[in-house]
Amino acid sequence: MSRTIDYYFSLASPWAYIGHKPFMDIARWHGLAVNYKPVFLGRVFAETGGLPLNQRHPARQRYRLMDLQRWRDKRGLDFNLHPKHWPFDATLADRFVVAIVMARQDPDAFLSRAFPGVWEEERNLGDPLVIAELAEQTGLDSTSLMEAAQGTATEAFYALNLESAVTADVFGSPAYVLDGEVFWGQDRLDLLDDALASGRKPYKADV
């Protein structure tokens, strides 16, 4: 049986965008089953003591911009540091991913299209028409999925993802949880790969 990893993220997160492809490569290489768990980052921050970007000290905001440039080069990407439609309310886009999961379909193709839609093409992922267009480009039925994304079942599932994230000690995006061990940030992907390759037991905080 394949091992399972919980993948917490939001489509509003540049770090989730930067890390999505290398994470999926690692998951495929190690035969991982991925539990996609989009979360509302504002609530994650509020529940775990984090701050929205515009409330962080200017030194932290400046460092973030430098780090984005470093990782843009490191990953061989070409994206805008200040995309036209960011920040945006990612609730509907995240819930659209939830709807894909609930329909027992793989959301990877949509995510691989939607992330660059925000950061490279400066599309507005807060607009349901843009979400639907990107979904159709990946072969999804945008009409049924959008209806589901706006429904109460998806709303409840999205809320459960938040509860699950906080319980798992997740406090940002992306976070990868393997056997209870949290790997926070796409810059921890090498450590995740090492843990999978070695087959070691998960590290615990209560040592």
JSON list of C-alpha atoms in Angstrom, two decimals:
[
{"chain": "A", "resi": 1, "resn": "MET", "atom": "CA", "xyz": [0.00, 0.00, 0.00]},
{"chain": "A", "resi": 2, "resn": "SER", "atom": "CA", "xyz": [1.21, 3.51, -0.79]},
{"chain": "A", "resi": 3, "resn": "ARG", "atom": "CA", "xyz": [1.92, 6.00, 1.96]},
{"chain": "A", "resi": 4, "resn": "THR", "atom": "CA", "xyz": [-0.29, 9.04, 2.29]},
{"chain": "A", "resi": 5, "resn": "ILE", "atom": "CA", "xyz": [0.71, 12.67, 2.74]},
{"chain": "A", "resi": 6, "resn": "ASP", "atom": "CA", "xyz": [-1.54, 15.59, 3.68]},
{"chain": "A", "resi": 7, "resn": "TYR", "atom": "CA", "xyz": [-0.96, 18.65, 1.50]},
{"chain": "A", "resi": 8, "resn": "TYR", "atom": "CA", "xyz": [-2.18, 21.93, 3.04]},
{"chain": "A", "resi": 9, "resn": "PHE", "atom": "CA", "xyz": [-2.10, 25.01, 0.80]},
{"chain": "A", "resi": 10, "resn": "SER", "atom": "CA", "xyz": [-4.02, 27.91, -0.67]},
{"chain": "A", "resi": 11, "resn": "LEU", "atom": "CA", "xyz": [-4.09, 29.17, -4.24]},
{"chain": "A", "resi": 12, "resn": "ALA", "atom": "CA", "xyz": [-3.28, 32.59, -2.77]},
{"chain": "A", "resi": 13, "resn": "SER", "atom": "CA", "xyz": [0.13, 31.37, -1.61]},
{"chain": "A", "resi": 14, "resn": "PRO", "atom": "CA", "xyz": [3.16, 32.13, -3.79]},
{"chain": "A", "resi": 15, "resn": "TRP", "atom": "CA", "xyz": [5.13, 29.52, -1.89]},
{"chain": "A", "resi": 16, "resn": "ALA", "atom": "CA", "xyz": [2.58, 26.82, -2.69]},
{"chain": "A", "resi": 17, "resn": "TYR", "atom": "CA", "xyz": [2.86, 27.84, -6.35]},
{"chain": "A", "resi": 18, "resn": "ILE", "atom": "CA", "xyz": [6.67, 27.68, -6.26]},
{"chain": "A", "resi": 19, "resn": "GLY", "atom": "CA", "xyz": [6.65, 24.30, -4.55]},
{"chain": "A", "resi": 20, "resn": "HIS", "atom": "CA", "xyz": [3.77, 22.57, -6.30]},
{"chain": "A", "resi": 21, "resn": "LYS", "atom": "CA", "xyz": [5.61, 20.92, -9.18]},
{"chain": "A", "resi": 22, "resn": "PRO", "atom": "CA", "xyz": [8.63, 19.73, -7.16]},
{"chain": "A", "resi": 23, "resn": "PHE", "atom": "CA", "xyz": [6.29, 18.40, -4.47]},
{"chain": "A", "resi": 24, "resn": "MET", "atom": "CA", "xyz": [4.24, 16.49, -6.99]},
{"chain": "A", "resi": 25, "resn": "ASP", "atom": "CA", "xyz": [7.44, 15.10, -8.50]},
{"chain": "A", "resi": 26, "resn": "ILE", "atom": "CA", "xyz": [8.49, 13.85, -5.06]},
{"chain": "A", "resi": 27, "resn": "ALA", "atom": "CA", "xyz": [5.05, 12.36, -4.44]},
{"chain": "A", "resi": 28, "resn": "ARG", "atom": "CA", "xyz": [5.13, 10.48, -7.74]},
{"chain": "A", "resi": 29, "resn": "TRP", "atom": "CA", "xyz": [8.71, 9.31, -7.25]},
{"chain": "A", "resi": 30, "resn": "HIS", "atom": "CA", "xyz": [7.91, 7.83, -3.84]},
{"chain": "A", "resi": 31, "resn": "GLY", "atom": "CA", "xyz": [4.44, 6.57, -4.77]},
{"chain": "A", "resi": 32, "resn": "LEU", "atom": "CA", "xyz": [2.65, 8.83, -2.30]},
{"chain": "A", "resi": 33, "resn": "ALA", "atom": "CA", "xyz": [-1.11, 9.21, -2.20]},
{"chain": "A", "resi": 34, "resn": "VAL", "atom": "CA", "xyz": [-1.77, 12.96, -1.80]},
{"chain": "A", "resi": 35, "resn": "ASN", "atom": "CA", "xyz": [-4.59, 14.29, 0.35]},
{"chain": "A", "resi": 36, "resn": "TYR", "atom": "CA", "xyz": [-5.25, 17.76, -1.08]},
{"chain": "A", "resi": 37, "resn": "LYS", "atom": "CA", "xyz": [-6.40, 20.05, 1.73]},
{"chain": "A", "resi": 38, "resn": "PRO", "atom": "CA", "xyz": [-6.93, 23.68, 0.67]},
{"chain": "A", "resi": 39, "resn": "VAL", "atom": "CA", "xyz": [-7.25, 25.99, 3.66]},
{"chain": "A", "resi": 40, "resn": "PHE", "atom": "CA", "xyz": [-8.27, 29.59, 4.30]},
{"chain": "A", "resi": 41, "resn": "LEU", "atom": "CA", "xyz": [-4.93, 31.17, 5.21]},
{"chain": "A", "resi": 42, "resn": "GLY", "atom": "CA", "xyz": [-6.42, 34.11, 7.09]},
{"chain": "A", "resi": 43, "resn": "ARG", "atom": "CA", "xyz": [-8.04, 31.75, 9.56]},
{"chain": "A", "resi": 44, "resn": "VAL", "atom": "CA", "xyz": [-4.92, 29.57, 9.79]},
{"chain": "A", "resi": 45, "resn": "PHE", "atom": "CA", "xyz": [-2.89, 32.64, 10.74]},
{"chain": "A", "resi": 46, "resn": "ALA", "atom": "CA", "xyz": [-5.51, 33.79, 13.23]},
{"chain": "A", "resi": 47, "resn": "GLU", "atom": "CA", "xyz": [-5.67, 30.37, 14.88]},
{"chain": "A", "resi": 48, "resn": "THR", "atom": "CA", "xyz": [-1.89, 29.87, 15.09]},
{"chain": "A", "resi": 49, "resn": "GLY", "atom": "CA", "xyz": [-0.52, 33.33, 15.86]},
{"chain": "A", "resi": 50, "resn": "GLY", "atom": "CA", "xyz": [0.53, 34.37, 12.35]},
{"chain": "A", "resi": 51, "resn": "LEU", "atom": "CA", "xyz": [-0.02, 37.74, 10.72]},
{"chain": "A", "resi": 52, "resn": "PRO", "atom": "CA", "xyz": [-1.32, 38.68, 7.26]},
{"chain": "A", "resi": 53, "resn": "LEU", "atom": "CA", "xyz": [1.41, 40.05, 5.02]},
{"chain": "A", "resi": 54, "resn": "ASN", "atom": "CA", "xyz": [0.37, 43.70, 5.31]},
{"chain": "A", "resi": 55, "resn": "GLN", "atom": "CA", "xyz": [0.55, 43.50, 9.11]},
{"chain": "A", "resi": 56, "resn": "ARG", "atom": "CA", "xyz": [4.08, 42.11, 9.27]},
{"chain": "A", "resi": 57, "resn": "HIS", "atom": "CA", "xyz": [7.09, 44.28, 10.08]},
{"chain": "A", "resi": 58, "resn": "PRO", "atom": "CA", "xyz": [8.52, 45.99, 6.97]},
{"chain": "A", "resi": 59, "resn": "ALA", "atom": "CA", "xyz": [11.77, 44.04, 7.41]},
{"chain": "A", "resi": 60, "resn": "ARG", "atom": "CA", "xyz": [9.84, 40.78, 7.04]},
{"chain": "A", "resi": 61, "resn": "GLN", "atom": "CA", "xyz": [8.00, 42.10, 4.00]},
{"chain": "A", "resi": 62, "resn": "ARG", "atom": "CA", "xyz": [11.27, 43.14, 2.35]},
{"chain": "A", "resi": 63, "resn": "TYR", "atom": "CA", "xyz": [12.87, 39.78, 3.13]},
{"chain": "A", "resi": 64, "resn": "ARG", "atom": "CA", "xyz": [9.91, 37.99, 1.56]},
{"chain": "A", "resi": 65, "resn": "LEU", "atom": "CA", "xyz": [10.47, 39.87, -1.70]},
{"chain": "A", "resi": 66, "resn": "MET", "atom": "CA", "xyz": [14.15, 38.95, -1.75]},
{"chain": "A", "resi": 67, "resn": "ASP", "atom": "CA", "xyz": [13.35, 35.31, -1.02]},
{"chain": "A", "resi": 68, "resn": "LEU", "atom": "CA", "xyz": [10.76, 35.18, -3.79]},
{"chain": "A", "resi": 69, "resn": "GLN", "atom": "CA", "xyz": [13.44, 36.33, -6.24]},
{"chain": "A", "resi": 70, "resn": "ARG", "atom": "CA", "xyz": [15.91, 33.74, -5.00]},
{"chain": "A", "resi": 71, "resn": "TRP", "atom": "CA", "xyz": [13.42, 30.91, -5.31]},
{"chain": "A", "resi": 72, "resn": "ARG", "atom": "CA", "xyz": [12.19, 32.17, -8.66]},
{"chain": "A", "resi": 73, "resn": "ASP", "atom": "CA", "xyz": [15.75, 31.71, -9.94]},
{"chain": "A", "resi": 74, "resn": "LYS", "atom": "CA", "xyz": [16.28, 28.45, -8.07]},
{"chain": "A", "resi": 75, "resn": "ARG", "atom": "CA", "xyz": [13.14, 26.82, -9.51]},
{"chain": "A", "resi": 76, "resn": "GLY", "atom": "CA", "xyz": [13.65, 28.28, -13.00]},
{"chain": "A", "resi": 77, "resn": "LEU", "atom": "CA", "xyz": [10.34, 30.15, -12.91]},
{"chain": "A", "resi": 78, "resn": "ASP", "atom": "CA", "xyz": [9.27, 33.45, -14.45]},
{"chain": "A", "resi": 79, "resn": "PHE", "atom": "CA", "xyz": [6.63, 35.19, -12.39]},
{"chain": "A", "resi": 80, "resn": "ASN", "atom": "CA", "xyz": [5.59, 38.64, -11.20]},
{"chain": "A", "resi": 81, "resn": "LEU", "atom": "CA", "xyz": [6.45, 39.64, -7.66]},
{"chain": "A", "resi": 82, "resn": "HIS", "atom": "CA", "xyz": [3.39, 41.91, -7.57]},
{"chain": "A", "resi": 83, "resn": "PRO", "atom": "CA", "xyz": [0.78, 40.30, -9.83]},
{"chain": "A", "resi": 84, "resn": "LYS", "atom": "CA", "xyz": [-2.10, 42.54, -10.85]},
{"chain": "A", "resi": 85, "resn": "HIS", "atom": "CA", "xyz": [-4.81, 40.54, -9.08]},
{"chain": "A", "resi": 86, "resn": "TRP", "atom": "CA", "xyz": [-3.02, 39.70, -5.85]},
{"chain": "A", "resi": 87, "resn": "PRO", "atom": "CA", "xyz": [-3.95, 39.63, -3.06]},
{"chain": "A", "resi": 88, "resn": "PHE", "atom": "CA", "xyz": [-7.34, 38.19, -3.89]},
{"chain": "A", "resi": 89, "resn": "ASP", "atom": "CA", "xyz": [-10.02, 36.27, -2.02]},
{"chain": "A", "resi": 90, "resn": "ALA", "atom": "CA", "xyz": [-8.98, 32.67, -2.68]},
{"chain": "A", "resi": 91, "resn": "THR", "atom": "CA", "xyz": [-11.99, 31.14, -0.97]},
{"chain": "A", "resi": 92, "resn": "LEU", "atom": "CA", "xyz": [-13.85, 30.17, -4.14]},
{"chain": "A", "resi": 93, "resn": "ALA", "atom": "CA", "xyz": [-10.71, 28.93, -5.92]},
{"chain": "A", "resi": 94, "resn": "ASP", "atom": "CA", "xyz": [-9.72, 26.84, -2.92]},
{"chain": "A", "resi": 95, "resn": "ARG", "atom": "CA", "xyz": [-13.24, 25.47, -2.62]},
{"chain": "A", "resi": 96, "resn": "PHE", "atom": "CA", "xyz": [-13.17, 24.63, -6.32]},
{"chain": "A", "resi": 97, "resn": "VAL", "atom": "CA", "xyz": [-10.22, 22.35, -5.55]},
{"chain": "A", "resi": 98, "resn": "VAL", "atom": "CA", "xyz": [-12.24, 20.85, -2.71]},
{"chain": "A", "resi": 99, "resn": "ALA", "atom": "CA", "xyz": [-15.06, 20.22, -5.19]},
{"chain": "A", "resi": 100, "resn": "ILE", "atom": "CA", "xyz": [-12.65, 18.39, -7.50]},
{"chain": "A", "resi": 101, "resn": "VAL", "atom": "CA", "xyz": [-11.51, 16.21, -4.61]},
{"chain": "A", "resi": 102, "resn": "MET", "atom": "CA", "xyz": [-15.09, 15.53, -3.54]},
{"chain": "A", "resi": 103, "resn": "ALA", "atom": "CA", "xyz": [-15.86, 14.48, -7.13]},
{"chain": "A", "resi": 104, "resn": "ARG", "atom": "CA", "xyz": [-13.05, 11.90, -6.76]},
{"chain": "A", "resi": 105, "resn": "GLN", "atom": "CA", "xyz": [-10.93, 13.55, -9.42]},
{"chain": "A", "resi": 106, "resn": "ASP", "atom": "CA", "xyz": [-7.26, 14.52, -9.30]},
{"chain": "A", "resi": 107, "resn": "PRO", "atom": "CA", "xyz": [-6.83, 18.30, -8.87]},
{"chain": "A", "resi": 108, "resn": "ASP", "atom": "CA", "xyz": [-3.17, 18.34, -9.92]},
{"chain": "A", "resi": 109, "resn": "ALA", "atom": "CA", "xyz": [-3.86, 19.42, -13.52]},
{"chain": "A", "resi": 110, "resn": "PHE", "atom": "CA", "xyz": [-6.08, 22.28, -12.37]},
{"chain": "A", "resi": 111, "resn": "LEU", "atom": "CA", "xyz": [-3.55, 23.43, -9.75]},
{"chain": "A", "resi": 112, "resn": "SER", "atom": "CA", "xyz": [-0.74, 23.22, -12.29]},
{"chain": "A", "resi": 113, "resn": "ARG", "atom": "CA", "xyz": [-2.78, 25.56, -14.50]},
{"chain": "A", "resi": 114, "resn": "ALA", "atom": "CA", "xyz": [-4.22, 27.84, -11.81]},
{"chain": "A", "resi": 115, "resn": "PHE", "atom": "CA", "xyz": [-1.01, 28.65, -9.90]},
{"chain": "A", "resi": 116, "resn": "PRO", "atom": "CA", "xyz": [0.78, 30.11, -12.94]},
{"chain": "A", "resi": 117, "resn": "GLY", "atom": "CA", "xyz": [-2.52, 31.73, -13.89]},
{"chain": "A", "resi": 118, "resn": "VAL", "atom": "CA", "xyz": [-2.13, 33.94, -10.81]},
{"chain": "A", "resi": 119, "resn": "TRP", "atom": "CA", "xyz": [1.63, 34.50, -10.72]},
{"chain": "A", "resi": 120, "resn": "GLU", "atom": "CA", "xyz": [2.72, 34.34, -14.35]},
{"chain": "A", "resi": 121, "resn": "GLU", "atom": "CA", "xyz": [-0.35, 35.46, -16.30]},
{"chain": "A", "resi": 122, "resn": "GLU", "atom": "CA", "xyz": [-1.84, 37.80, -13.67]},
{"chain": "A", "resi": 123, "resn": "ARG", "atom": "CA", "xyz": [-5.30, 36.27, -13.94]},
{"chain": "A", "resi": 124, "resn": "ASN", "atom": "CA", "xyz": [-7.90, 37.01, -11.27]},
{"chain": "A", "resi": 125, "resn": "LEU", "atom": "CA", "xyz": [-8.56, 33.74, -9.44]},
{"chain": "A", "resi": 126, "resn": "GLY", "atom": "CA", "xyz": [-11.19, 35.52, -7.38]},
{"chain": "A", "resi": 127, "resn": "ASP", "atom": "CA", "xyz": [-13.36, 35.63, -10.51]},
{"chain": "A", "resi": 128, "resn": "PRO", "atom": "CA", "xyz": [-15.53, 32.53, -11.04]},
{"chain": "A", "resi": 129, "resn": "LEU", "atom": "CA", "xyz": [-15.34, 32.98, -14.82]},
{"chain": "A", "resi": 130, "resn": "VAL", "atom": "CA", "xyz": [-11.55, 32.80, -14.72]},
{"chain": "A", "resi": 131, "resn": "ILE", "atom": "CA", "xyz": [-11.65, 29.71, -12.50]},
{"chain": "A", "resi": 132, "resn": "ALA", "atom": "CA", "xyz": [-14.11, 28.06, -14.89]},
{"chain": "A", "resi": 133, "resn": "GLU", "atom": "CA", "xyz": [-11.99, 28.91, -17.93]},
{"chain": "A", "resi": 134, "resn": "LEU", "atom": "CA", "xyz": [-8.83, 27.44, -16.40]},
{"chain": "A", "resi": 135, "resn": "ALA", "atom": "CA", "xyz": [-10.76, 24.35, -15.33]},
{"chain": "A", "resi": 136, "resn": "GLU", "atom": "CA", "xyz": [-12.11, 23.78, -18.82]},
{"chain": "A", "resi": 137, "resn": "GLN", "atom": "CA", "xyz": [-8.58, 24.07, -20.20]},
{"chain": "A", "resi": 138, "resn": "THR", "atom": "CA", "xyz": [-7.64, 21.05, -18.08]},
{"chain": "A", "resi": 139, "resn": "GLY", "atom": "CA", "xyz": [-10.63, 18.99, -19.20]},
{"chain": "A", "resi": 140, "resn": "LEU", "atom": "CA", "xyz": [-12.82, 19.51, -16.16]},
{"chain": "A", "resi": 141, "resn": "ASP", "atom": "CA", "xyz": [-16.57, 20.12, -16.14]},
{"chain": "A", "resi": 142, "resn": "SER", "atom": "CA", "xyz": [-16.51, 23.63, -14.74]},
{"chain": "A", "resi": 143, "resn": "THR", "atom": "CA", "xyz": [-20.30, 23.96, -14.50]},
{"chain": "A", "resi": 144, "resn": "SER", "atom": "CA", "xyz": [-20.89, 21.08, -12.10]},
{"chain": "A", "resi": 145, "resn": "LEU", "atom": "CA", "xyz": [-17.71, 21.77, -10.14]},
{"chain": "A", "resi": 146, "resn": "MET", "atom": "CA", "xyz": [-18.50, 25.46, -9.72]},
{"chain": "A", "resi": 147, "resn": "GLU", "atom": "CA", "xyz": [-21.97, 24.61, -8.48]},
{"chain": "A", "resi": 148, "resn": "ALA", "atom": "CA", "xyz": [-20.43, 22.22, -5.96]},
{"chain": "A", "resi": 149, "resn": "ALA", "atom": "CA", "xyz": [-17.76, 24.74, -4.94]},
{"chain": "A", "resi": 150, "resn": "GLN", "atom": "CA", "xyz": [-20.47, 27.22, -4.02]},
{"chain": "A", "resi": 151, "resn": "GLY", "atom": "CA", "xyz": [-22.51, 24.65, -2.08]},
{"chain": "A", "resi": 152, "resn": "THR", "atom": "CA", "xyz": [-22.79, 23.87, 1.60]},
{"chain": "A", "resi": 153, "resn": "ALA", "atom": "CA", "xyz": [-21.06, 20.48, 1.45]},
{"chain": "A", "resi": 154, "resn": "THR", "atom": "CA", "xyz": [-17.90, 22.03, 0.04]},
{"chain": "A", "resi": 155, "resn": "GLU", "atom": "CA", "xyz": [-18.11, 24.85, 2.57]},
{"chain": "A", "resi": 156, "resn": "ALA", "atom": "CA", "xyz": [-18.20, 22.27, 5.37]},
{"chain": "A", "resi": 157, "resn": "PHE", "atom": "CA", "xyz": [-15.30, 20.31, 3.87]},
{"chain": "A", "resi": 158, "resn": "TYR", "atom": "CA", "xyz": [-13.25, 23.51, 3.61]},
{"chain": "A", "resi": 159, "resn": "ALA", "atom": "CA", "xyz": [-13.94, 24.25, 7.27]},
{"chain": "A", "resi": 160, "resn": "LEU", "atom": "CA", "xyz": [-12.88, 20.73, 8.23]},
{"chain": "A", "resi": 161, "resn": "ASN", "atom": "CA", "xyz": [-9.60, 21.26, 6.39]},
{"chain": "A", "resi": 162, "resn": "LEU", "atom": "CA", "xyz": [-8.94, 24.29, 8.58]},
{"chain": "A", "resi": 163, "resn": "GLU", "atom": "CA", "xyz": [-9.72, 22.34, 11.73]},
{"chain": "A", "resi": 164, "resn": "SER", "atom": "CA", "xyz": [-7.50, 19.50, 10.55]},
{"chain": "A", "resi": 165, "resn": "ALA", "atom": "CA", "xyz": [-4.66, 21.91, 9.76]},
{"chain": "A", "resi": 166, "resn": "VAL", "atom": "CA", "xyz": [-4.68, 23.52, 13.19]},
{"chain": "A", "resi": 167, "resn": "THR", "atom": "CA", "xyz": [-4.88, 20.11, 14.90]},
{"chain": "A", "resi": 168, "resn": "ALA", "atom": "CA", "xyz": [-1.89, 18.94, 12.83]},
{"chain": "A", "resi": 169, "resn": "ASP", "atom": "CA", "xyz": [0.19, 22.02, 13.87]},
{"chain": "A", "resi": 170, "resn": "VAL", "atom": "CA", "xyz": [0.05, 23.54, 10.39]},
{"chain": "A", "resi": 171, "resn": "PHE", "atom": "CA", "xyz": [0.48, 27.33, 10.46]},
{"chain": "A", "resi": 172, "resn": "GLY", "atom": "CA", "xyz": [1.21, 28.32, 6.86]},
{"chain": "A", "resi": 173, "resn": "SER", "atom": "CA", "xyz": [1.15, 27.35, 3.20]},
{"chain": "A", "resi": 174, "resn": "PRO", "atom": "CA", "xyz": [2.33, 25.05, 1.88]},
{"chain": "A", "resi": 175, "resn": "ALA", "atom": "CA", "xyz": [2.65, 22.41, 4.57]},
{"chain": "A", "resi": 176, "resn": "TYR", "atom": "CA", "xyz": [3.20, 18.72, 3.97]},
{"chain": "A", "resi": 177, "resn": "VAL", "atom": "CA", "xyz": [2.30, 16.35, 6.81]},
{"chain": "A", "resi": 178, "resn": "LEU", "atom": "CA", "xyz": [3.79, 12.87, 6.65]},
{"chain": "A", "resi": 179, "resn": "ASP", "atom": "CA", "xyz": [2.90, 10.45, 9.44]},
{"chain": "A", "resi": 180, "resn": "GLY", "atom": "CA", "xyz": [2.26, 13.39, 11.77]},
{"chain": "A", "resi": 181, "resn": "GLU", "atom": "CA", "xyz": [5.53, 15.18, 10.94]},
{"chain": "A", "resi": 182, "resn": "VAL", "atom": "CA", "xyz": [5.04, 18.68, 9.51]},
{"chain": "A", "resi": 183, "resn": "PHE", "atom": "CA", "xyz": [7.27, 19.99, 6.75]},
{"chain": "A", "resi": 184, "resn": "TRP", "atom": "CA", "xyz": [6.41, 23.69, 6.47]},
{"chain": "A", "resi": 185, "resn": "GLY", "atom": "CA", "xyz": [7.31, 25.58, 3.32]},
{"chain": "A", "resi": 186, "resn": "GLN", "atom": "CA", "xyz": [8.44, 24.55, -0.12]},
{"chain": "A", "resi": 187, "resn": "ASP", "atom": "CA", "xyz": [12.02, 25.12, 1.06]},
{"chain": "A", "resi": 188, "resn": "ARG", "atom": "CA", "xyz": [11.63, 21.96, 3.21]},
{"chain": "A", "resi": 189, "resn": "LEU", "atom": "CA", "xyz": [10.99, 19.72, 0.22]},
{"chain": "A", "resi": 190, "resn": "ASP", "atom": "CA", "xyz": [14.55, 18.35, 0.24]},
{"chain": "A", "resi": 191, "resn": "LEU", "atom": "CA", "xyz": [14.04, 17.33, 3.87]},
{"chain": "A", "resi": 192, "resn": "LEU", "atom": "CA", "xyz": [10.75, 15.64, 2.96]},
{"chain": "A", "resi": 193, "resn": "ASP", "atom": "CA", "xyz": [12.46, 13.79, 0.12]},
{"chain": "A", "resi": 194, "resn": "ASP", "atom": "CA", "xyz": [15.24, 12.69, 2.49]},
{"chain": "A", "resi": 195, "resn": "ALA", "atom": "CA", "xyz": [12.73, 11.41, 5.04]},
{"chain": "A", "resi": 196, "resn": "LEU", "atom": "CA", "xyz": [10.93, 9.38, 2.39]},
{"chain": "A", "resi": 197, "resn": "ALA", "atom": "CA", "xyz": [14.14, 7.99, 0.91]},
{"chain": "A", "resi": 198, "resn": "SER", "atom": "CA", "xyz": [15.53, 6.93, 4.29]},
{"chain": "A", "resi": 199, "resn": "GLY", "atom": "CA", "xyz": [12.30, 5.42, 5.57]},
{"chain": "A", "resi": 200, "resn": "ARG", "atom": "CA", "xyz": [13.04, 6.84, 9.01]},
{"chain": "A", "resi": 201, "resn": "LYS", "atom": "CA", "xyz": [10.41, 7.19, 11.71]},
{"chain": "A", "resi": 202, "resn": "PRO", "atom": "CA", "xyz": [8.75, 10.60, 11.96]},
{"chain": "A", "resi": 203, "resn": "TYR", "atom": "CA", "xyz": [10.33, 13.15, 14.25]},
{"chain": "A", "resi": 204, "resn": "LYS", "atom": "CA", "xyz": [8.23, 14.32, 17.19]},
{"chain": "A", "resi": 205, "resn": "ALA", "atom": "CA", "xyz": [8.19, 17.64, 19.03]},
{"chain": "A", "resi": 206, "resn": "ASP", "atom": "CA", "xyz": [7.68, 16.04, 22.45]},
{"chain": "A", "resi": 207, "resn": "VAL", "atom": "CA", "xyz": [11.19, 14.56, 22.78]}
]
